[in-house]
Amino acid sequence: MVTAQQTFKVSFYPTTVTIEASRGSSDTHLVVDRTTGQVTTASSSPAFSASPLRTLSAHGIMGLINLQRGPYVVLITGREAVGTIGSSTVYRVSATRVVRVADDRTPSGFDAADEATYVRLLENALQTPSFYFSYDMDLTCSLQRQDSGSNDVFFFNKYLAEPIINAVGSQSVFVLPVIHGFFACKPVEVRGTRFNYVLVTRRGRYRQGTRYLSRGADAEGHVSNYAETEQIVDFSSGDQMAYVQVRGSIPIMWAQVPNMHYVPELRIDVNASHERFQTHMTRMIDEYNEVVAVNLINKVKYEKPMGDAFAALSAQMKSPQYHYVHFDFHKECSRMRWDRISLLMDELSSLNTRFGYYEKKASHVQRQQLGVVRTNCMDCLDRTNVVQSELARLALEWQLRSSHVIEQTES
């Protein structure tokens, strides 16, 4: 990737569309066949000497998609700088454009009304104000995993980018990993020490859907409401500290079916859940090394069958790198007794301390985070937010003490 702002020139010719990067690609251009959508590469040559039919400018290429009419290219046409991580600027996607690449021929079976609907749906999805990218770091990966290649789970435009990846590889300047989630960068001063406090949430691209309509794990072990949150203490000296935690739906086969009652019907299939559960947790262990699953749902009444299923499947996990903790949040913290969250923090203390956090000083890695806390409630919202906020506060205290920003006894 290239440490600089980037623009792309998209030129339309009778049979092809070419895409040129302002820097970082040498003389290589992308060439898209206007009939098939196939992507190849070419260098500056007489093939580009003719005047194009039209040209467009873009800040990034999200990728290509084939609809009834043929291929379309999805361009990032607006960007807003929202902060930095180290020397890398992070941008929010503020505008996109879906442009037809296909020529004017009409394929058999083409329905103009259907095509307009598909394009409108795509445009509406892209209007979500929560897409972020950087030209010179991969936002799909935490700081600890920057050298590991893009994270498939959080590479939100991966499907669109695949035709380009297949042509030029994943490290090309033409491939721009975009995340869907949240980003904030705030300057902070504590005891005369200044740093940026950065929060990044990466939403998983699998098992999409809204509350009540998307629950649990699919056949590939991907869960609803899956998100990785990373908090970064970013000093102007270049020193960085980062702590990662995860949330996600209970990884079994379950659903809440809306009906005419206030509480929707709860359906659970434990027998069909074993493989999904094992696949999900094994993938998490592969990614994070060690996992403690923190279940916050009620141990009684409506939510009890979910807790029983989670506990039973956890007991079947034979890996020493997997741990399960069930904390009945509503019971323990009832009547606004939020201080009792300390009971859970005490239970997690030995594991969380051993997991630690990532730290880099003078461009050298000092320590790595050795495991992750995976938190859930029924919706992965309110109860999960409270617990993740407390874990984040504790991690920030560790980091500031380690950096001698605050004293060992301060909080």
Coordinates of N, CA, C and O in Angstrom, one line a residue, residues 181-316:
G181 N -18.5 -0.4 10.2 CA -18.5 -0.4 11.7 C -18.4 1.0 12.2 O -19.3 1.9 12.0
F182 N -17.4 1.3 13.1 CA -17.3 2.5 13.8 C -15.8 2.9 13.9 O -14.9 2.0 14.0
F183 N -15.5 4.2 13.8 CA -14.2 4.7 14.0 C -14.3 6.1 14.7 O -15.0 6.9 14.3
A184 N -13.4 6.2 15.7 CA -13.3 7.6 16.4 C -11.9 7.7 16.8 O -11.2 6.8 17.3
C185 N -11.4 8.9 16.7 CA -10.0 9.3 17.1 C -10.1 10.6 17.9 O -10.5 11.6 17.3
K186 N -9.8 10.5 19.2 CA -9.9 11.7 20.0 C -8.5 12.1 20.7 O -7.9 11.2 21.3
P187 N -8.1 13.3 20.6 CA -6.9 13.7 21.3 C -7.1 13.8 22.8 O -8.2 14.3 23.2
V188 N -6.2 13.3 23.6 CA -6.4 13.2 25.0 C -5.1 13.7 25.7 O -4.0 13.5 25.2
E189 N -5.3 14.4 26.8 CA -4.1 14.8 27.6 C -4.3 14.3 29.1 O -5.3 14.7 29.7
V190 N -3.4 13.5 29.6 CA -3.5 13.0 31.0 C -2.2 13.3 31.6 O -1.1 12.8 31.2
R191 N -2.2 14.0 32.7 CA -1.0 14.3 33.5 C 0.1 14.9 32.6 O 1.3 14.6 32.8
G192 N -0.3 15.7 31.6 CA 0.7 16.4 30.7 C 1.1 15.5 29.6 O 1.9 16.0 28.7
T193 N 0.7 14.3 29.5 CA 1.0 13.4 28.4 C -0.1 13.4 27.4 O -1.3 13.1 27.7
R194 N 0.2 13.7 26.1 CA -0.8 13.7 25.1 C -0.7 12.4 24.2 O 0.4 11.9 23.9
F195 N -1.9 12.0 23.8 CA -2.0 10.8 22.9 C -3.3 10.9 22.3 O -4.3 11.6 22.7
N196 N -3.5 10.1 21.2 CA -4.8 9.9 20.6 C -5.4 8.6 21.1 O -4.7 7.6 21.2
Y197 N -6.7 8.7 21.5 CA -7.4 7.5 21.9 C -8.3 7.1 20.7 O -9.1 7.9 20.3
V198 N -8.0 5.9 20.2 CA -8.7 5.5 19.0 C -9.6 4.3 19.3 O -9.2 3.4 20.0
L199 N -10.8 4.3 18.7 CA -11.7 3.2 18.9 C -12.1 2.7 17.5 O -12.6 3.5 16.7
V200 N -11.9 1.5 17.2 CA -12.3 0.9 15.9 C -13.2 -0.3 16.1 O -12.8 -1.2 16.9
T201 N -14.3 -0.4 15.5 CA -15.2 -1.6 15.5 C -15.4 -2.0 14.1 O -15.8 -1.3 13.2
R202 N -15.1 -3.3 13.9 CA -15.2 -4.0 12.6 C -16.3 -5.0 12.7 O -16.3 -5.9 13.4
R203 N -17.3 -4.7 11.8 CA -18.5 -5.6 11.8 C -18.2 -6.8 10.8 O -17.7 -6.6 9.7
G204 N -18.6 -8.0 11.2 CA -18.4 -9.1 10.4 C -19.3 -9.1 9.2 O -20.4 -8.6 9.2
R205 N -18.8 -9.6 8.0 CA -19.6 -9.5 6.8 C -20.5 -10.7 6.6 O -21.3 -10.7 5.6
Y206 N -20.4 -11.7 7.4 CA -21.2 -12.9 7.3 C -22.4 -12.8 8.2 O -22.4 -12.0 9.2
R207 N -23.4 -13.6 7.9 CA -24.6 -13.7 8.8 C -25.2 -12.3 9.1 O -25.4 -11.9 10.3
Q208 N -25.5 -11.6 8.0 CA -26.1 -10.2 8.2 C -27.6 -10.3 8.5 O -28.2 -11.4 8.3
G209 N -28.1 -9.3 9.0 CA -29.6 -9.2 9.2 C -29.9 -8.4 10.5 O -29.0 -8.1 11.3
T210 N -31.1 -8.0 10.6 CA -31.5 -7.2 11.7 C -32.0 -8.0 12.9 O -32.2 -9.2 12.8
R211 N -32.2 -7.3 14.1 CA -32.6 -8.0 15.3 C -33.9 -8.8 15.1 O -34.8 -8.3 14.4
Y212 N -33.9 -9.9 15.7 CA -35.0 -10.9 15.6 C -35.0 -11.7 14.3 O -35.4 -12.8 14.3
L213 N -34.5 -11.1 13.2 CA -34.5 -11.8 11.9 C -33.2 -12.6 11.7 O -33.1 -13.4 10.8
S214 N -32.1 -12.2 12.4 CA -30.9 -12.9 12.2 C -30.3 -13.3 13.6 O -29.9 -12.4 14.4
R215 N -30.2 -14.5 13.9 CA -29.8 -15.0 15.2 C -28.8 -16.2 15.1 O -28.9 -16.9 14.1
G216 N -28.0 -16.4 16.1 CA -27.2 -17.6 16.2 C -26.2 -17.8 15.1 O -25.7 -16.8 14.5
A217 N -25.9 -19.1 14.8 CA -24.8 -19.4 13.9 C -25.4 -20.1 12.6 O -26.3 -20.9 12.7
D218 N -24.7 -19.9 11.5 CA -25.1 -20.6 10.3 C -24.3 -21.8 10.1 O -23.5 -22.2 11.0
A219 N -24.5 -22.6 9.0 CA -23.8 -23.9 8.9 C -22.3 -23.7 8.8 O -21.6 -24.7 9.1
E220 N -21.8 -22.6 8.5 CA -20.3 -22.4 8.4 C -19.8 -21.8 9.7 O -18.6 -21.5 9.8
G221 N -20.6 -21.7 10.7 CA -20.2 -21.2 12.0 C -20.1 -19.7 12.2 O -19.5 -19.2 13.1
H222 N -20.6 -19.0 11.2 CA -20.6 -17.5 11.3 C -21.8 -17.1 12.1 O -22.9 -17.6 11.9
V223 N -21.6 -16.1 13.0 CA -22.7 -15.7 13.9 C -23.2 -14.3 13.5 O -22.5 -13.5 13.0
S224 N -24.5 -14.1 13.9 CA -25.0 -12.7 13.8 C -24.4 -11.8 14.7 O -23.8 -12.2 15.8
N225 N -24.5 -10.5 14.4 CA -24.0 -9.4 15.3 C -22.5 -9.6 15.7 O -22.1 -9.2 16.8
Y226 N -21.7 -10.1 14.8 CA -20.3 -10.4 15.1 C -19.5 -9.1 14.9 O -19.6 -8.5 13.8
A227 N -18.7 -8.7 15.9 CA -17.9 -7.5 15.7 C -16.7 -7.5 16.6 O -16.8 -8.0 17.7
E228 N -15.6 -7.0 16.1 CA -14.4 -6.9 16.8 C -14.1 -5.4 17.1 O -14.2 -4.6 16.2
T229 N -13.9 -5.1 18.4 CA -13.6 -3.8 18.8 C -12.2 -3.7 19.3 O -11.8 -4.4 20.2
E230 N -11.4 -2.7 18.8 CA -10.1 -2.5 19.2 C -9.9 -1.0 19.7 O -10.3 -0.1 19.1
Q231 N -9.4 -0.9 20.9 CA -9.0 0.4 21.4 C -7.5 0.6 21.4 O -6.8 -0.3 21.7
I232 N -7.1 1.8 20.9 CA -5.7 2.0 20.7 C -5.3 3.3 21.4 O -5.9 4.3 21.4
V233 N -4.2 3.2 22.2 CA -3.5 4.4 22.8 C -2.4 4.7 21.9 O -1.4 3.9 21.8
D234 N -2.4 5.8 21.2 CA -1.5 6.1 20.1 C -0.7 7.4 20.5 O -1.2 8.5 20.4
F235 N 0.5 7.2 20.9 CA 1.4 8.3 21.3 C 2.1 8.9 20.0 O 2.4 8.3 19.1
S236 N 2.3 10.2 20.1 CA 3.0 10.9 19.0 C 4.4 10.4 18.7 O 4.9 10.6 17.6
S237 N 5.0 9.8 19.7 CA 6.3 9.2 19.5 C 6.3 8.0 18.6 O 7.4 7.5 18.2
G238 N 5.1 7.5 18.3 CA 5.0 6.3 17.5 C 4.7 5.0 18.3 O 4.4 4.0 17.8
D239 N 4.9 5.1 19.7 CA 4.5 4.0 20.5 C 3.0 3.8 20.5 O 2.2 4.8 20.5
Q240 N 2.6 2.5 20.5 CA 1.2 2.2 20.4 C 0.8 1.0 21.3 O 1.7 0.1 21.5
M241 N -0.4 1.1 21.9 CA -0.9 0.0 22.7 C -2.3 -0.3 22.2 O -3.1 0.6 21.9
A242 N -2.7 -1.6 22.1 CA -4.0 -1.9 21.6 C -4.6 -3.1 22.4 O -3.9 -4.0 22.8
Y243 N -5.9 -3.0 22.6 CA -6.6 -4.1 23.3 C -7.9 -4.4 22.4 O -8.6 -3.5 22.0
V244 N -8.0 -5.7 22.2 CA -9.1 -6.2 21.3 C -10.1 -7.1 22.1 O -9.7 -7.9 22.9
Q245 N -11.4 -6.8 21.8 CA -12.4 -7.7 22.3 C -13.5 -8.0 21.3 O -13.5 -7.2 20.3
V246 N -14.3 -9.0 21.5 CA -15.2 -9.4 20.4 C -16.6 -9.6 21.0 O -16.8 -10.0 22.2
R247 N -17.6 -9.3 20.2 CA -19.0 -9.7 20.6 C -19.6 -10.5 19.5 O -19.2 -10.4 18.3
G248 N -20.6 -11.3 19.8 CA -21.3 -12.1 18.7 C -22.5 -12.9 19.3 O -22.5 -13.2 20.5
S249 N -23.4 -13.2 18.5 CA -24.6 -13.9 18.9 C -24.2 -15.3 19.5 O -23.1 -15.8 19.1
I250 N -25.0 -15.8 20.3 CA -24.8 -17.2 20.9 C -24.6 -18.1 19.7 O -25.6 -18.3 18.9
P251 N -23.5 -18.9 19.6 CA -23.2 -19.6 18.4 C -23.9 -21.0 18.3 O -23.2 -22.0 18.2
I252 N -25.2 -21.0 18.4 CA -26.0 -22.2 18.3 C -27.1 -21.9 17.2 O -27.3 -20.8 16.8
M253 N -27.8 -22.9 16.9 CA -28.9 -22.7 16.0 C -30.2 -22.4 16.7 O -30.8 -23.2 17.4
W254 N -30.5 -21.1 16.7 CA -31.7 -20.6 17.4 C -32.4 -19.4 16.7 O -31.8 -18.8 15.8
A255 N -33.6 -19.2 17.1 CA -34.3 -18.1 16.5 C -35.4 -17.6 17.4 O -35.8 -18.3 18.3
Q256 N -35.8 -16.3 17.3 CA -36.9 -15.7 18.0 C -37.9 -15.4 16.9 O -37.7 -14.5 16.1
V257 N -39.0 -16.1 17.0 CA -40.1 -15.9 16.0 C -41.1 -14.9 16.4 O -41.8 -15.2 17.4
P258 N -41.2 -13.8 15.7 CA -42.3 -12.8 16.1 C -43.7 -13.4 16.0 O -44.0 -14.1 15.1
N259 N -44.5 -13.1 17.0 CA -45.9 -13.5 17.1 C -46.7 -12.4 17.6 O -46.3 -11.2 17.7
M260 N -47.9 -12.7 18.1 CA -48.8 -11.7 18.5 C -48.6 -11.3 20.0 O -49.3 -10.5 20.6
H261 N -47.5 -12.0 20.6 CA -47.3 -11.7 22.0 C -46.1 -10.7 22.2 O -45.3 -10.5 21.2
Y262 N -46.0 -10.2 23.4 CA -44.9 -9.2 23.6 C -43.5 -9.9 23.4 O -42.6 -9.3 22.9
V263 N -43.4 -11.1 24.0 CA -42.1 -11.8 23.9 C -42.2 -12.8 22.7 O -43.1 -13.7 22.7
P264 N -41.3 -12.8 21.7 CA -41.3 -13.7 20.6 C -41.0 -15.1 21.0 O -40.4 -15.4 22.1
E265 N -41.5 -16.1 20.2 CA -41.3 -17.5 20.5 C -39.8 -17.8 20.4 O -39.2 -17.4 19.4
L266 N -39.2 -18.5 21.3 CA -37.8 -18.9 21.3 C -37.7 -20.4 20.8 O -38.3 -21.3 21.3
R267 N -36.9 -20.6 19.7 CA -36.7 -21.9 19.1 C -35.2 -22.2 19.1 O -34.4 -21.4 18.7
I268 N -34.9 -23.4 19.7 CA -33.5 -23.8 19.8 C -33.4 -25.2 19.3 O -34.2 -26.1 19.6
D269 N -32.4 -25.5 18.5 CA -32.1 -26.9 18.0 C -30.7 -27.2 18.4 O -29.7 -26.9 17.7
V270 N -30.6 -27.8 19.6 CA -29.3 -28.1 20.2 C -28.6 -29.2 19.4 O -27.3 -29.1 19.1
N271 N -29.3 -30.2 18.9 CA -28.7 -31.3 18.1 C -28.0 -30.8 16.9 O -27.0 -31.4 16.5
A272 N -28.6 -29.8 16.2 CA -28.1 -29.3 15.0 C -27.0 -28.2 15.2 O -26.4 -27.7 14.3
S273 N -26.7 -28.0 16.5 CA -25.8 -26.8 16.8 C -24.4 -27.2 17.1 O -23.5 -26.4 17.0
H274 N -24.1 -28.5 17.3 CA -22.8 -29.0 17.8 C -21.7 -28.6 16.8 O -20.7 -27.9 17.1
E275 N -21.9 -28.9 15.5 CA -20.9 -28.6 14.5 C -20.7 -27.1 14.3 O -19.6 -26.6 14.1
R276 N -21.8 -26.4 14.3 CA -21.8 -24.9 14.1 C -21.0 -24.3 15.3 O -20.1 -23.4 15.1
F277 N -21.3 -24.7 16.5 CA -20.6 -24.2 17.7 C -19.1 -24.5 17.6 O -18.2 -23.6 17.8
Q278 N -18.7 -25.8 17.3 CA -17.3 -26.2 17.3 C -16.6 -25.4 16.2 O -15.5 -24.9 16.4
T279 N -17.2 -25.2 15.0 CA -16.6 -24.5 13.9 C -16.3 -23.0 14.3 O -15.2 -22.5 14.1
H280 N -17.3 -22.4 14.9 CA -17.2 -21.0 15.3 C -16.1 -20.8 16.3 O -15.2 -20.0 16.2
M281 N -16.1 -21.6 17.4 CA -15.1 -21.4 18.5 C -13.7 -21.9 18.0 O -12.7 -21.2 18.4
T282 N -13.6 -22.9 17.2 CA -12.3 -23.3 16.7 C -11.7 -22.2 15.8 O -10.5 -21.9 15.9
R283 N -12.6 -21.5 15.0 CA -12.1 -20.4 14.2 C -11.6 -19.3 15.0 O -10.6 -18.6 14.7
M284 N -12.3 -19.0 16.1 CA -11.9 -17.9 17.0 C -10.6 -18.2 17.7 O -9.7 -17.4 17.8
I285 N -10.4 -19.5 18.1 CA -9.1 -19.9 18.7 C -8.0 -19.8 17.7 O -6.9 -19.3 18.0
D286 N -8.2 -20.1 16.4 CA -7.2 -20.0 15.4 C -6.8 -18.5 15.2 O -5.7 -18.2 15.0
E287 N -7.8 -17.6 15.4 CA -7.6 -16.2 15.1 C -7.0 -15.5 16.4 O -6.1 -14.7 16.2
Y288 N -7.4 -15.9 17.6 CA -7.0 -15.1 18.8 C -6.2 -15.9 19.8 O -5.8 -15.4 20.8
N289 N -6.0 -17.2 19.5 CA -5.1 -18.0 20.3 C -5.9 -18.6 21.5 O -5.8 -19.8 21.7
E290 N -6.6 -17.8 22.2 CA -7.3 -18.3 23.4 C -8.6 -17.5 23.5 O -8.6 -16.3 23.3
V291 N -9.7 -18.1 24.0 CA -11.0 -17.4 24.0 C -11.7 -17.7 25.3 O -11.7 -18.9 25.8
V292 N -12.2 -16.7 25.9 CA -13.1 -16.9 27.1 C -14.5 -16.3 26.6 O -14.6 -15.1 26.3
A293 N -15.5 -17.2 26.6 CA -16.8 -16.8 26.2 C -17.6 -16.3 27.4 O -17.8 -17.1 28.4
V294 N -18.0 -15.1 27.5 CA -18.8 -14.5 28.6 C -20.2 -14.4 28.2 O -20.6 -13.6 27.3
N295 N -21.1 -15.2 28.8 CA -22.5 -15.3 28.5 C -23.2 -14.5 29.6 O -23.2 -14.8 30.8
L296 N -24.0 -13.4 29.2 CA -24.6 -12.5 30.2 C -26.1 -12.7 30.3 O -26.8 -12.0 31.0
I297 N -26.7 -13.7 29.7 CA -28.1 -13.9 29.7 C -28.6 -14.4 31.0 O -27.9 -14.9 31.8
N298 N -30.0 -14.3 31.2 CA -30.6 -14.8 32.5 C -30.4 -16.3 32.6 O -30.5 -17.1 31.7
K299 N -30.3 -16.7 33.9 CA -30.2 -18.2 34.2 C -31.6 -18.8 34.5 O -31.6 -20.0 34.8
V300 N -32.6 -17.9 34.4 CA -34.0 -18.4 34.7 C -34.9 -18.0 33.6 O -34.6 -17.2 32.8
K301 N -36.1 -18.6 33.7 CA -37.2 -18.3 32.8 C -36.9 -18.3 31.3 O -36.3 -19.3 30.9
Y302 N -37.3 -17.3 30.6 CA -37.3 -17.3 29.1 C -35.9 -17.6 28.6 O -35.8 -18.4 27.6
E303 N -34.9 -17.0 29.1 CA -33.5 -17.2 28.5 C -32.8 -18.4 29.0 O -31.7 -18.8 28.5
K304 N -33.3 -19.1 30.0 CA -32.7 -20.3 30.6 C -32.3 -21.3 29.6 O -31.2 -21.9 29.6
P305 N -33.2 -21.7 28.7 CA -32.8 -22.8 27.7 C -31.6 -22.4 26.8 O -30.8 -23.3 26.5
M306 N -31.5 -21.1 26.6 CA -30.3 -20.6 25.8 C -29.0 -20.8 26.6 O -28.0 -21.3 26.1
G307 N -29.1 -20.5 27.9 CA -27.9 -20.6 28.7 C -27.5 -22.1 28.9 O -26.4 -22.5 28.9
D308 N -28.6 -23.0 29.1 CA -28.3 -24.4 29.2 C -27.6 -25.0 28.0 O -26.7 -25.8 28.1
A309 N -28.1 -24.5 26.8 CA -27.5 -25.0 25.5 C -26.1 -24.6 25.4 O -25.2 -25.3 25.0
F310 N -25.9 -23.3 25.7 CA -24.5 -22.7 25.6 C -23.6 -23.5 26.5 O -22.4 -23.9 26.1
A311 N -24.0 -23.7 27.7 CA -23.2 -24.4 28.7 C -22.9 -25.9 28.3 O -21.7 -26.4 28.4
A312 N -23.9 -26.6 27.8 CA -23.7 -28.0 27.3 C -22.7 -28.1 26.2 O -21.9 -28.9 26.2
L313 N -22.9 -27.2 25.2 CA -21.9 -27.2 24.1 C -20.5 -26.8 24.5 O -19.6 -27.3 23.9
S314 N -20.4 -25.8 25.4 CA -19.1 -25.4 25.9 C -18.4 -26.6 26.6 O -17.2 -26.8 26.5
A315 N -19.2 -27.4 27.3 CA -18.6 -28.5 28.0 C -18.0 -29.6 27.0 O -17.1 -30.3 27.4
Q316 N -18.6 -29.6 25.8 CA -18.1 -30.5 24.8 C -16.8 -30.0 24.0 O -16.2 -30.7 23.3

